[in-house]
Structures are given as C-alpha cells and as structure tokens.
mmCIF file of C-alpha atoms in Angstrom:
data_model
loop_
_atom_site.group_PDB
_atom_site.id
_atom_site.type_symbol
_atom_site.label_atom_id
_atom_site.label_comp_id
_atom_site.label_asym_id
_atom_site.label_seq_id
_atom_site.Cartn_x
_atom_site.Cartn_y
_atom_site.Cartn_z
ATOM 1 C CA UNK A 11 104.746 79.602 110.429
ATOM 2 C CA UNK A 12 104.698 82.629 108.452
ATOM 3 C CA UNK A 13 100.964 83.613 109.319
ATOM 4 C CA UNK A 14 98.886 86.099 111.559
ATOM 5 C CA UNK A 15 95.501 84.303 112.119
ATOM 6 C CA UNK A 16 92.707 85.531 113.063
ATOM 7 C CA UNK A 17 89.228 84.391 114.771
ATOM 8 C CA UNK A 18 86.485 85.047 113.804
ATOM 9 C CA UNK A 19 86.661 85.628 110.583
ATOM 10 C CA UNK A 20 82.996 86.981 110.661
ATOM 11 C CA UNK A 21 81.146 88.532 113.977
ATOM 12 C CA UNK A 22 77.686 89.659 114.801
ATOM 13 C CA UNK A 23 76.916 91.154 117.776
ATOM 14 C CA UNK A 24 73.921 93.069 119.073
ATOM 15 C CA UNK A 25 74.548 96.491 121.069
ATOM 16 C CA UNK A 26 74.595 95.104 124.364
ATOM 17 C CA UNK A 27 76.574 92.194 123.732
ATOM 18 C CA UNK A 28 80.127 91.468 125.319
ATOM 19 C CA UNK A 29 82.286 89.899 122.602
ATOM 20 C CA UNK A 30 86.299 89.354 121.610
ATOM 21 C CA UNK A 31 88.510 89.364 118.691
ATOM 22 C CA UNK A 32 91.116 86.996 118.679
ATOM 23 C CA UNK A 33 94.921 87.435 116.642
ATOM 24 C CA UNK A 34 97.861 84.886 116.831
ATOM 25 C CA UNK A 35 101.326 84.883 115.307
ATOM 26 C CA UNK A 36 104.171 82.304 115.985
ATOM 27 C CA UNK A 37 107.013 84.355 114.128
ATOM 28 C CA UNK A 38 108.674 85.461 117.207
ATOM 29 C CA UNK A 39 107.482 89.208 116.529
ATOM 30 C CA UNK A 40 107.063 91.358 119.610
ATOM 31 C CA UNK A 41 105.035 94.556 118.005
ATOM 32 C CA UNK A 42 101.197 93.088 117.325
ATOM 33 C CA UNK A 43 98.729 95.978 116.325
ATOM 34 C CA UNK A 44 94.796 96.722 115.360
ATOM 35 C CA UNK A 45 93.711 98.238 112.649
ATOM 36 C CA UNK A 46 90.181 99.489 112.106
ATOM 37 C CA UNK A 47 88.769 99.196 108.246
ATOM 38 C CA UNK A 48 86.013 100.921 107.271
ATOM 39 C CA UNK A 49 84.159 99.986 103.317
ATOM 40 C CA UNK A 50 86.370 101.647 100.446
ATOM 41 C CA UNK A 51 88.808 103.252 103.130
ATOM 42 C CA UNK A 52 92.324 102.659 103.822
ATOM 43 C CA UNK A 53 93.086 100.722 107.088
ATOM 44 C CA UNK A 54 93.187 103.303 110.533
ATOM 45 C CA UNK A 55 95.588 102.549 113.061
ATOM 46 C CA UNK A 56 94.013 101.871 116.874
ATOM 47 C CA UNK A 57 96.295 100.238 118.976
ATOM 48 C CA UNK A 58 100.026 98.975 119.068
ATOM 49 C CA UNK A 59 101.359 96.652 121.399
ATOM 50 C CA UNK A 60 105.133 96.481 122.059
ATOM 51 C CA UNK A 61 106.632 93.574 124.333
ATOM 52 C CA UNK A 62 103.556 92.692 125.236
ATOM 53 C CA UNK A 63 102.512 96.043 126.520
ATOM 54 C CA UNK A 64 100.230 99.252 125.235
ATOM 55 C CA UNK A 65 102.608 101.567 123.683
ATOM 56 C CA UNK A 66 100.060 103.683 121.709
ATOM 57 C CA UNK A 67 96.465 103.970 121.826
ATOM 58 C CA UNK A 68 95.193 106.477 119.011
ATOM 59 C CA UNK A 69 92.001 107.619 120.987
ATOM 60 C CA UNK A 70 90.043 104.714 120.337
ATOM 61 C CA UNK A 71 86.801 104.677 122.522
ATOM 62 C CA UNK A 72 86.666 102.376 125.992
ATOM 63 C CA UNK A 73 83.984 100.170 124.098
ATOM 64 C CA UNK A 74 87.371 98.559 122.607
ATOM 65 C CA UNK A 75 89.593 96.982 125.552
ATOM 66 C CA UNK A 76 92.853 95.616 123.440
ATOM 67 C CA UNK A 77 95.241 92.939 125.454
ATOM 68 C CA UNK A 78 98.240 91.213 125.047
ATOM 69 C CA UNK A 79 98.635 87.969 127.306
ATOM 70 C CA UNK A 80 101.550 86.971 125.656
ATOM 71 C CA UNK A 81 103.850 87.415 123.060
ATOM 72 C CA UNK A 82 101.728 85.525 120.501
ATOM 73 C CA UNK A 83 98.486 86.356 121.232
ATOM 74 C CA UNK A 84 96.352 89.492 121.062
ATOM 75 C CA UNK A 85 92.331 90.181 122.149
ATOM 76 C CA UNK A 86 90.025 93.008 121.513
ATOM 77 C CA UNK A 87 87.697 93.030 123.663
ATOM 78 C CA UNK A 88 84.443 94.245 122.418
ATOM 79 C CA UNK A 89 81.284 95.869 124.309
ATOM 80 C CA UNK A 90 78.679 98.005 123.833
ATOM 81 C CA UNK A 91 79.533 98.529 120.557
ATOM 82 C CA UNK A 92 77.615 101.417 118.138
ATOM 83 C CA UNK A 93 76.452 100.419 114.492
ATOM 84 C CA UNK A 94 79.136 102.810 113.362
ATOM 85 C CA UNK A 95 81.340 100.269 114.864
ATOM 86 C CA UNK A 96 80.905 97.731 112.059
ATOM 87 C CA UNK A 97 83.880 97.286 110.197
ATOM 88 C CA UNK A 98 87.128 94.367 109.189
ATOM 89 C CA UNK A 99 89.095 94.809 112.236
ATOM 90 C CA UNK A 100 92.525 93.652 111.092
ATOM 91 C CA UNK A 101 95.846 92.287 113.526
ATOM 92 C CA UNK A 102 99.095 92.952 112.340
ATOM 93 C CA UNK A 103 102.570 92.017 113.344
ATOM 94 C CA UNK A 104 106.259 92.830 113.017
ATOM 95 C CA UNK A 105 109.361 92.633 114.477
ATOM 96 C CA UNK A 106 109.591 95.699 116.768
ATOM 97 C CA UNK A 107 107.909 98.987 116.461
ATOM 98 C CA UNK A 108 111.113 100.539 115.900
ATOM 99 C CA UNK A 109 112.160 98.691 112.798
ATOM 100 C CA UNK A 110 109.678 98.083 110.606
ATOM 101 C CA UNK A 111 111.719 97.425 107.145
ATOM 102 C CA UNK A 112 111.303 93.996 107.314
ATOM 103 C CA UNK A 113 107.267 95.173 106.719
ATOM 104 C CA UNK A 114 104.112 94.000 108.791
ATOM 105 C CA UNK A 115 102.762 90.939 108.334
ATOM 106 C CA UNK A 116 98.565 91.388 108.609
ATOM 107 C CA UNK A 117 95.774 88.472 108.937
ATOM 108 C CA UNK A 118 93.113 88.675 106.899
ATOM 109 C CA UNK A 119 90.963 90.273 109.161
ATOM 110 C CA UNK A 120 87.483 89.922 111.035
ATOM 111 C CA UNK A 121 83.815 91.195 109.520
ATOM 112 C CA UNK A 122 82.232 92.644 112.252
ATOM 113 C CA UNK A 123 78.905 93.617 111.616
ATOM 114 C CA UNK A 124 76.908 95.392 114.667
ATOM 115 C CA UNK A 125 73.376 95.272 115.146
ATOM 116 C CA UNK B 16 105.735 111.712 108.280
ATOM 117 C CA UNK B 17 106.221 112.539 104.172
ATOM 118 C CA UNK B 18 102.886 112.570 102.697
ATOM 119 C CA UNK B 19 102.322 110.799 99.171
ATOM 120 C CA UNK B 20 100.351 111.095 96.305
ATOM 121 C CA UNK B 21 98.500 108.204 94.282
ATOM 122 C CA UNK B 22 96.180 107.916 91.296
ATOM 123 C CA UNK B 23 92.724 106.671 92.752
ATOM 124 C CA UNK B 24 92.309 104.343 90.044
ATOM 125 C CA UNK B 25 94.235 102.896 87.178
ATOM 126 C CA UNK B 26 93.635 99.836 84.680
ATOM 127 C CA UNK B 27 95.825 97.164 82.975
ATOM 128 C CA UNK B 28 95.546 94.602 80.751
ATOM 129 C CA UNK B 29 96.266 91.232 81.502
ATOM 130 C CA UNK B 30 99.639 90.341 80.810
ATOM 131 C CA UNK B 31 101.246 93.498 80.578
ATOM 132 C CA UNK B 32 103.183 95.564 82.938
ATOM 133 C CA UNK B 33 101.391 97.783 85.222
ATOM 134 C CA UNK B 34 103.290 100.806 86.226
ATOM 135 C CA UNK B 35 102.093 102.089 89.618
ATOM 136 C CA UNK B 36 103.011 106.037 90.226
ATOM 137 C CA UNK B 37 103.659 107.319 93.825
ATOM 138 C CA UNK B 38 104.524 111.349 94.791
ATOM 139 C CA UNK B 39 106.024 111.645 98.066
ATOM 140 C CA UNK B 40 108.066 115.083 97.458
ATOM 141 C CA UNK B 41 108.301 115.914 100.931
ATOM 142 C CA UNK B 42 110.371 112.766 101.528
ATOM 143 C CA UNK B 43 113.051 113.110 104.247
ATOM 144 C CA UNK B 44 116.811 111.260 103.559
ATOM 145 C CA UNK B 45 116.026 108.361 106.438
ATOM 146 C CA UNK B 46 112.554 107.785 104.796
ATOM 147 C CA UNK B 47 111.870 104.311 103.081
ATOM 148 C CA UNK B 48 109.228 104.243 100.248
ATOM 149 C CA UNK B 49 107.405 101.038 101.101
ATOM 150 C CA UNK B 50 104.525 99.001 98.881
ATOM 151 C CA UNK B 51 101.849 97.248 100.181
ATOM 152 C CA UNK B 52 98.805 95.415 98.465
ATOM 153 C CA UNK B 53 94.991 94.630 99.805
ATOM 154 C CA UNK B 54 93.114 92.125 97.478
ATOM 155 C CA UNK B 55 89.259 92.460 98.404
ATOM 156 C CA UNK B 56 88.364 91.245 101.319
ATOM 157 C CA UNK B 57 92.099 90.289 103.007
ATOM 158 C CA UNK B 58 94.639 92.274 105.249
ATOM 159 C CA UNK B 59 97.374 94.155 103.210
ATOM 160 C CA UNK B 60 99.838 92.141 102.126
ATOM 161 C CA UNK B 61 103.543 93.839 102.077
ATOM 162 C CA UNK B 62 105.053 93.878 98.471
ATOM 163 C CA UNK B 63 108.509 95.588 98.635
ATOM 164 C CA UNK B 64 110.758 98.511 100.180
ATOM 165 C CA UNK B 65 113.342 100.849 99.124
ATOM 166 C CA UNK B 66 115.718 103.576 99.972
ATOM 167 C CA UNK B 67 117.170 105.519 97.279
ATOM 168 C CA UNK B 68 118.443 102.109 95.054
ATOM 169 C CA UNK B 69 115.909 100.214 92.703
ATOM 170 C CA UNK B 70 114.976 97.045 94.262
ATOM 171 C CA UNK B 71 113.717 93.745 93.071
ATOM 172 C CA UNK B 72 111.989 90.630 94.414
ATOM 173 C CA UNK B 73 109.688 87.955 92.901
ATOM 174 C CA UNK B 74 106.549 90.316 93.381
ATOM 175 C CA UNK B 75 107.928 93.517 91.704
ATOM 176 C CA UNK B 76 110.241 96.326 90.930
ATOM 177 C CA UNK B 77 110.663 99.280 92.463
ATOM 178 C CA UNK B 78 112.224 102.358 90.823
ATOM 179 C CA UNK B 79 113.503 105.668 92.975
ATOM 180 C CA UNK B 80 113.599 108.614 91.357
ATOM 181 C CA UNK B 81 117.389 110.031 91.845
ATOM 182 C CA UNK B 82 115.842 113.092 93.460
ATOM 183 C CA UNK B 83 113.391 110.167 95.550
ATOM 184 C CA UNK B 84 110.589 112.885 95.204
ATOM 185 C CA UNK B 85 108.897 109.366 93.258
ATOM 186 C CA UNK B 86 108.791 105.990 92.898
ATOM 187 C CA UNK B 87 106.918 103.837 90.491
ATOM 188 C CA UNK B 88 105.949 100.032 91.543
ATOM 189 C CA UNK B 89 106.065 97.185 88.359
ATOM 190 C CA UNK B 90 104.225 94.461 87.881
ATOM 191 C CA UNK B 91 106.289 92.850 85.400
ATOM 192 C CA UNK B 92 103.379 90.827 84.190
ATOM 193 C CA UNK B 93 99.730 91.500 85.395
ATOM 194 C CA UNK B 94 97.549 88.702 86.101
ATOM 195 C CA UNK B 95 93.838 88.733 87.395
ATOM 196 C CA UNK B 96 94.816 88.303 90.699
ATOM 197 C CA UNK B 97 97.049 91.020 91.201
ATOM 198 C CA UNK B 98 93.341 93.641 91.290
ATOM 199 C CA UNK B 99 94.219 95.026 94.482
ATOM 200 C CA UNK B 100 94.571 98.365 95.949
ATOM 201 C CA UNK B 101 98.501 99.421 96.006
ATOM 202 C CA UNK B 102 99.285 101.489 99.041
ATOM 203 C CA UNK B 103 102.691 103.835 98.745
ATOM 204 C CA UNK B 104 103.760 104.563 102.389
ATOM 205 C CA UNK B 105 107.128 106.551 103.176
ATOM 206 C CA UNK B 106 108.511 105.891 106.792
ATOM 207 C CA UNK B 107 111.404 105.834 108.656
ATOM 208 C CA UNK B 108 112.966 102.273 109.102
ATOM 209 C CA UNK B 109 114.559 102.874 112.373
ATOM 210 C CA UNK B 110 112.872 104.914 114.882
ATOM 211 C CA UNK B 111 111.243 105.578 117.902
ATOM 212 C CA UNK B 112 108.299 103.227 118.696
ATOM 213 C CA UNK B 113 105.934 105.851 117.500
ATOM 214 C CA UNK B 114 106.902 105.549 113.924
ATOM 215 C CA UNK B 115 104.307 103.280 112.654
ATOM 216 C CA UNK B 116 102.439 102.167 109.540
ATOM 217 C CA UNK B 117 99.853 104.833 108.528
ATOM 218 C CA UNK B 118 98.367 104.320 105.413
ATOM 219 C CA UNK B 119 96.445 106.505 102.499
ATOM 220 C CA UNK B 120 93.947 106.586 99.590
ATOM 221 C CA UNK B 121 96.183 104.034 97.660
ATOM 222 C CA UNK B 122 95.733 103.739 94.003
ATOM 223 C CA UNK B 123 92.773 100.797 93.337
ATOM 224 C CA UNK B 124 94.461 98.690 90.244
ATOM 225 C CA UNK B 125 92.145 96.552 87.975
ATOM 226 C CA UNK B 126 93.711 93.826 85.608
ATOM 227 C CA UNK B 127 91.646 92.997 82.774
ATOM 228 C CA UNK B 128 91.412 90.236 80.598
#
C-alpha cells in the first residue's frame, strides 16, 4: 500500500457544527502532517506529527484540534469553524521528520466548504 | 531555508519537452533541490530530488547547475496530463525535526495539444 487516504473527500459544515477529518497510511511512516490549501495558493503547513506525537504546531487556531491515535491514523478535529476556514485540507506522510529525501507522500485531500 | 525563484506560468506543446526553470541562489551545500507536482484538484505528488549530480527517474530529469544556484526539471515528453503546477523546494535532507516541507508560488505548466 503505497497510498495516504483520506475521508471525506468533500465536507460541509455549518459554523456551529462539530466535525473531523480523517487521514490513513499503511507505509510504516511515522511523520503524518496537515496542510491547509487555500484556491490558487501553494499548500501552508499546520501541523506535524512525529511518533505519534505533536512536534510542531504553526499557530493554527484552537478551532482545529489535530490527533494521532496511532501510527497510521491521523484526525482533525473541526469546530466552530469561520467561512475563511474553507479550504482542501491535505494529510501527508513520510518517513521521519528528519529525513525527508525519500519525499512526502500526500492524499488527495478534503473540500471543505464552511457555511 | 534557501528561497527559490519560479516562472508563474509557462506553456508547452504536447509532445515536446518542457523545461521547468528554478533560482534558488541562496542554496546552502547540505540543501537538496526537490520537485513536486499538484494536478488540479489532488495533493502534490513528489517528482524527483537532487544534490549537486543530475538525476533521472521515469517521471523526469533533473539538471544542477555546477554552481547549484539552478536547476531545471524535464519533461522529456509532455502529455496533457502532466498540466500541473511544479513546485521547486530546496531543503535539507537530514535534519532536525523542524526541517519540513514549505512550499512556494510554483510555476503553473499548461500542455497543449
């Protein structure tokens, strides 16, 4: 298995709603990250998760609650979210956080779309 | 981090080679030029890597300039499906666990028939 997937691919969610993001990835990598992507901008780093725990969080609001059960999976928690929120919210993976020439492998991302 | 430099836009015609330029003249010697690609509408996809050698796998080439102040990525032979936006990202392979994958403007390539 050579694949991050993601669920959902597509997400609508009203202001007040509580909602998650889901990312999986069976490669044996132990760095999992989320990126924020915003229309006709480059992908934005938010958080990276290394052995399963929080090594960086780039001042992402509390509305986003990331976790890391276990060394496959990886949540974002979503709630009270802000229209400005809307965006592909897209998981990543790789090895380690300290090696990263063997490149990230990236799902293809959830449409969130606040309303 | 070395900072690079990409066209915002640049077109091809099916079938030829597309020549993809990256500036990164602020590169440090344990910096790796890396290539990734987003097609619309999926996560980036990672394309190749390189030190200071040319390198070569079934997606492309990538040529180091001697001084590595630049690197160009080929597409030996541009189909439709290789319209994408081409990220050029400099890092350092080994590192500290703050040494992650930051990207920029990346140049936005569009094959035509």
């Amino acid at each position: 298995d050579t694949e991050v997937t993601q669920t959902p691919k597509h997400l609508v969610m009203g202001m007040t709603n509580k909602k998650s993001l889901k990312c999986e990835q069976h490669m044996g990598h132990r760095a999992m990250y989320w990126y924020k992507q915003k229309a006709k901008k480059p992908p934005e780093l938010m958080f990276v998760y290394s052995y399963e725990k929080l090594s960086i969080n780039e001042s992402v609001p509390s509305r986003f609650s990331p976790e890391c059960p276990n060394s496959s999976l990886l949540n974002l928690h979503l709630h009270a979210l802000q229209p400005e929120d809307s965006a592909l919210y897209l998981c990543a993976s790789s090895f380690h956080t300290s090696r990263i020439d063997y490149g990230y492998t990236f799902g293809s991302g959830t449409r969130l779309t606040v309303v | 981090d070395a900072k690079t430099t990409q066209p915002p836009s640049m077109d091809c015609a099916e079938g030829r080679a597309a020549n993809l330029p990256c500036n990164h003249s602020t590169i440090s010697g344990n910096e790796y030029v890396y290539w990734y690609r987003q097609i619309h509408s999926q996560g980036p996809q990672y394309i190749i890597h390189g030190l200071k050698n040319n390198e070569t796998n079934e997606m492309a080439s990538l040529i180091i300039t001697e001084d590595r102040k630049s690197s160009t990525l080929i597409l030996p032979h541009a189909t439709l499906r290789d319209t994408a936006v081409y990220y050029c990202i400099v890092r350092v392979g080994w590192g500290n666990a703050g040494n992650m994958l930051t990207f920029g403007g990346g140049t936005r390539l569009m094959v035509k028939p």
